[in-house]
Amino acid sequence: MTRAELAKKIYDIAHLTGEFKLRSGQISNEYFDKYRFEAQPNLLREIAKQMVALIPPGTEVLAGLEMGGIPIATALSLETGIPCVFVRKEAKEYGTCKFAEGLEIKGKKVLVIEDVVTTGGQVVLSTADLRSIGAEVSHVLCVIHRGPQFPEPKLQEIGVTLSPLFLKSDFN
């Protein structure tokens, strides 16, 4: 599947119109429902295949952010053999009490995986959490960057490079 064909499939299945409140607090008249493309095995597999080329050399761990980044990180892990961790928005209060589940990431080069990024707010928070336990985080990979500015200022401020598979303008 070509990149243009993949963009069309994602748009056709996941693009919604109406009034939507985004995580950033912004109100938008369009929305990319990532669960609609993440729930389709053939589409998720193709997304992962096309995202492989965006993985920085030396990446040791893929960190899928709760909740939408987790299926993408898992698909990328299956495609590349790079192990992954699953990153909660906050540590659970029982069991292991961790916010990053799966394996030890201290001292490892960790690539943050997200589905759709608008302003990068959750990426900033999760990157701080991952760095607090010793992960080396310098890159973020997402399927769609739908924000008004690229590169994303919030991510530049924390020294993180965002590599999206698609920008919002790729769907016009």
CSV table of C-alpha atoms in Angstrom, one decimal:
chain,number,residue,atom,x,y,z
A,1,MET,CA,0.0,0.0,0.0
A,2,THR,CA,1.3,3.4,-0.9
A,3,ARG,CA,1.6,6.2,1.7
A,4,ALA,CA,-1.2,8.1,-0.1
A,5,GLU,CA,-3.5,5.0,-0.1
A,6,LEU,CA,-2.8,4.5,3.7
A,7,ALA,CA,-3.7,8.2,4.3
A,8,LYS,CA,-7.0,7.8,2.5
A,9,LYS,CA,-7.9,4.7,4.4
A,10,ILE,CA,-7.1,6.3,7.7
A,11,TYR,CA,-9.1,9.4,6.8
A,12,ASP,CA,-12.1,7.4,5.5
A,13,ILE,CA,-12.3,5.3,8.6
A,14,ALA,CA,-11.3,7.7,11.4
A,15,HIS,CA,-12.1,11.3,10.4
A,16,LEU,CA,-15.2,12.6,12.1
A,17,THR,CA,-16.9,16.0,11.9
A,18,GLY,CA,-18.9,17.6,14.6
A,19,GLU,CA,-17.9,19.4,17.8
A,20,PHE,CA,-15.2,17.6,19.8
A,21,LYS,CA,-13.2,18.6,23.0
A,22,LEU,CA,-9.6,17.6,22.6
A,23,ARG,CA,-7.3,16.6,25.4
A,24,SER,CA,-5.6,20.0,25.1
A,25,GLY,CA,-8.9,21.6,26.0
A,26,GLN,CA,-9.3,23.0,22.5
A,27,ILE,CA,-12.6,22.6,20.7
A,28,SER,CA,-12.4,21.2,17.1
A,29,ASN,CA,-15.0,20.6,14.4
A,30,GLU,CA,-13.0,17.6,13.2
A,31,TYR,CA,-11.5,14.6,15.0
A,32,PHE,CA,-9.4,11.6,14.2
A,33,ASP,CA,-10.8,8.7,16.1
A,34,LYS,CA,-7.7,6.7,16.4
A,35,TYR,CA,-9.5,3.7,17.8
A,36,ARG,CA,-11.2,3.2,14.5
A,37,PHE,CA,-7.9,2.6,12.7
A,38,GLU,CA,-6.2,0.9,15.6
A,39,ALA,CA,-9.0,-1.7,15.8
A,40,GLN,CA,-8.5,-2.8,12.1
A,41,PRO,CA,-5.7,-5.4,12.0
A,42,ASN,CA,-4.8,-4.9,8.4
A,43,LEU,CA,-4.7,-1.2,8.7
A,44,LEU,CA,-2.7,-1.2,12.0
A,45,ARG,CA,-0.2,-3.6,10.4
A,46,GLU,CA,0.3,-1.3,7.4
A,47,ILE,CA,0.7,1.7,9.7
A,48,ALA,CA,3.4,-0.1,11.6
A,49,LYS,CA,5.1,-1.2,8.4
A,50,GLN,CA,5.3,2.4,7.2
A,51,MET,CA,6.3,3.8,10.7
A,52,VAL,CA,9.4,1.5,10.9
A,53,ALA,CA,11.4,3.8,8.7
A,54,LEU,CA,10.8,6.6,11.2
A,55,ILE,CA,12.4,4.8,14.2
A,56,PRO,CA,15.7,6.4,15.1
A,57,PRO,CA,18.7,4.2,15.0
A,58,GLY,CA,19.7,2.8,18.3
A,59,THR,CA,16.2,2.6,19.7
A,60,GLU,CA,16.1,0.0,22.4
A,61,VAL,CA,12.5,0.2,23.7
A,62,LEU,CA,9.2,1.4,22.3
A,63,ALA,CA,7.0,3.2,24.9
A,64,GLY,CA,3.3,3.1,24.0
A,65,LEU,CA,1.4,5.8,25.8
A,66,GLU,CA,-2.0,4.9,27.4
A,67,MET,CA,-4.2,4.2,25.7
A,68,GLY,CA,-3.9,4.8,21.9
A,69,GLY,CA,-0.1,4.5,21.7
A,70,ILE,CA,-0.2,1.0,23.1
A,71,PRO,CA,-1.6,-0.8,20.1
A,72,ILE,CA,0.7,1.1,17.8
A,73,ALA,CA,3.8,0.3,20.0
A,74,THR,CA,2.7,-3.4,20.1
A,75,ALA,CA,2.3,-3.5,16.3
A,76,LEU,CA,5.7,-1.8,15.8
A,77,SER,CA,7.3,-4.2,18.3
A,78,LEU,CA,5.9,-7.2,16.3
A,79,GLU,CA,7.2,-5.6,13.1
A,80,THR,CA,10.7,-4.8,14.3
A,81,GLY,CA,11.4,-7.1,17.3
A,82,ILE,CA,12.1,-4.1,19.5
A,83,PRO,CA,10.6,-4.7,22.9
A,84,CYS,CA,7.9,-2.3,24.3
A,85,VAL,CA,6.6,-0.9,27.5
A,86,PHE,CA,3.1,0.3,28.2
A,87,VAL,CA,3.0,3.8,29.8
A,88,ARG,CA,0.1,4.7,32.1
A,89,LYS,CA,-0.9,8.3,32.7
A,90,GLU,CA,-0.3,7.7,36.4
A,91,ALA,CA,1.2,4.8,38.3
A,92,LYS,CA,-1.4,2.2,39.5
A,93,GLU,CA,-1.9,2.0,43.2
A,94,TYR,CA,-1.7,-1.8,43.5
A,95,GLY,CA,0.6,-4.6,42.3
A,96,THR,CA,3.8,-3.3,41.0
A,97,CYS,CA,2.7,0.4,41.4
A,98,LYS,CA,4.5,1.3,38.1
A,99,PHE,CA,3.5,3.7,35.4
A,100,ALA,CA,5.7,2.0,32.8
A,101,GLU,CA,4.9,-1.7,32.5
A,102,GLY,CA,6.8,-4.5,30.7
A,103,LEU,CA,10.5,-4.2,31.3
A,104,GLU,CA,13.3,-2.2,32.9
A,105,ILE,CA,14.0,1.0,30.9
A,106,LYS,CA,16.6,2.7,33.1
A,107,GLY,CA,19.6,3.8,30.9
A,108,LYS,CA,17.8,2.6,27.7
A,109,LYS,CA,17.1,4.7,24.6
A,110,VAL,CA,13.3,4.8,24.6
A,111,LEU,CA,11.1,5.9,21.7
A,112,VAL,CA,7.8,7.3,22.8
A,113,ILE,CA,4.9,6.1,20.7
A,114,GLU,CA,1.6,8.1,20.4
A,115,ASP,CA,-1.4,7.9,18.1
A,116,VAL,CA,-2.5,11.5,17.5
A,117,VAL,CA,-0.7,14.5,18.8
A,118,THR,CA,-2.3,18.0,18.8
A,119,THR,CA,-0.1,20.1,21.2
A,120,GLY,CA,2.0,17.3,22.8
A,121,GLY,CA,0.7,17.9,26.3
A,122,GLN,CA,0.5,14.2,27.3
A,123,VAL,CA,3.8,13.5,25.6
A,124,VAL,CA,5.5,16.1,27.7
A,125,LEU,CA,4.1,14.6,30.9
A,126,SER,CA,4.9,11.0,30.0
A,127,THR,CA,8.4,12.0,28.8
A,128,ALA,CA,9.1,13.6,32.2
A,129,ASP,CA,7.8,10.4,34.0
A,130,LEU,CA,10.0,8.2,31.8
A,131,ARG,CA,13.1,10.4,32.3
A,132,SER,CA,12.5,10.4,36.1
A,133,ILE,CA,13.1,6.6,36.1
A,134,GLY,CA,16.3,6.9,34.0
A,135,ALA,CA,15.0,6.4,30.4
A,136,GLU,CA,16.8,8.3,27.7
A,137,VAL,CA,14.0,10.0,25.6
A,138,SER,CA,14.8,12.2,22.7
A,139,HIS,CA,12.2,11.1,20.1
A,140,VAL,CA,8.5,10.7,19.7
A,141,LEU,CA,6.7,8.9,16.9
A,142,CYS,CA,3.0,9.4,16.1
A,143,VAL,CA,0.6,8.4,13.4
A,144,ILE,CA,-1.0,11.8,13.0
A,145,HIS,CA,0.2,15.3,14.1
A,146,ARG,CA,-2.9,17.4,13.9
A,147,GLY,CA,-1.6,20.5,15.6
A,148,PRO,CA,-1.3,23.9,14.0
A,149,GLN,CA,2.5,24.1,14.3
A,150,PHE,CA,5.2,21.7,13.2
A,151,PRO,CA,7.6,21.1,14.7
A,152,GLU,CA,5.6,21.1,17.9
A,153,PRO,CA,6.9,23.9,20.3
A,154,LYS,CA,6.1,22.1,23.6
A,155,LEU,CA,8.2,19.1,22.4
A,156,GLN,CA,11.0,21.3,21.2
A,157,GLU,CA,11.1,22.9,24.7
A,158,ILE,CA,11.8,19.6,26.3
A,159,GLY,CA,14.4,18.5,23.7
A,160,VAL,CA,12.2,15.9,22.0
A,161,THR,CA,11.9,15.4,18.2
A,162,LEU,CA,8.5,14.5,16.9
A,163,SER,CA,8.3,12.3,13.8
A,164,PRO,CA,4.7,11.9,12.5
A,165,LEU,CA,3.7,9.4,9.9
A,166,PHE,CA,1.2,12.0,8.7
A,167,LEU,CA,0.5,15.7,9.2
A,168,LYS,CA,-3.1,17.0,9.2
A,169,SER,CA,-2.3,18.6,5.8
A,170,ASP,CA,-1.7,15.2,4.3
A,171,PHE,CA,-5.4,14.5,4.6
A,172,ASN,CA,-6.6,17.6,2.7
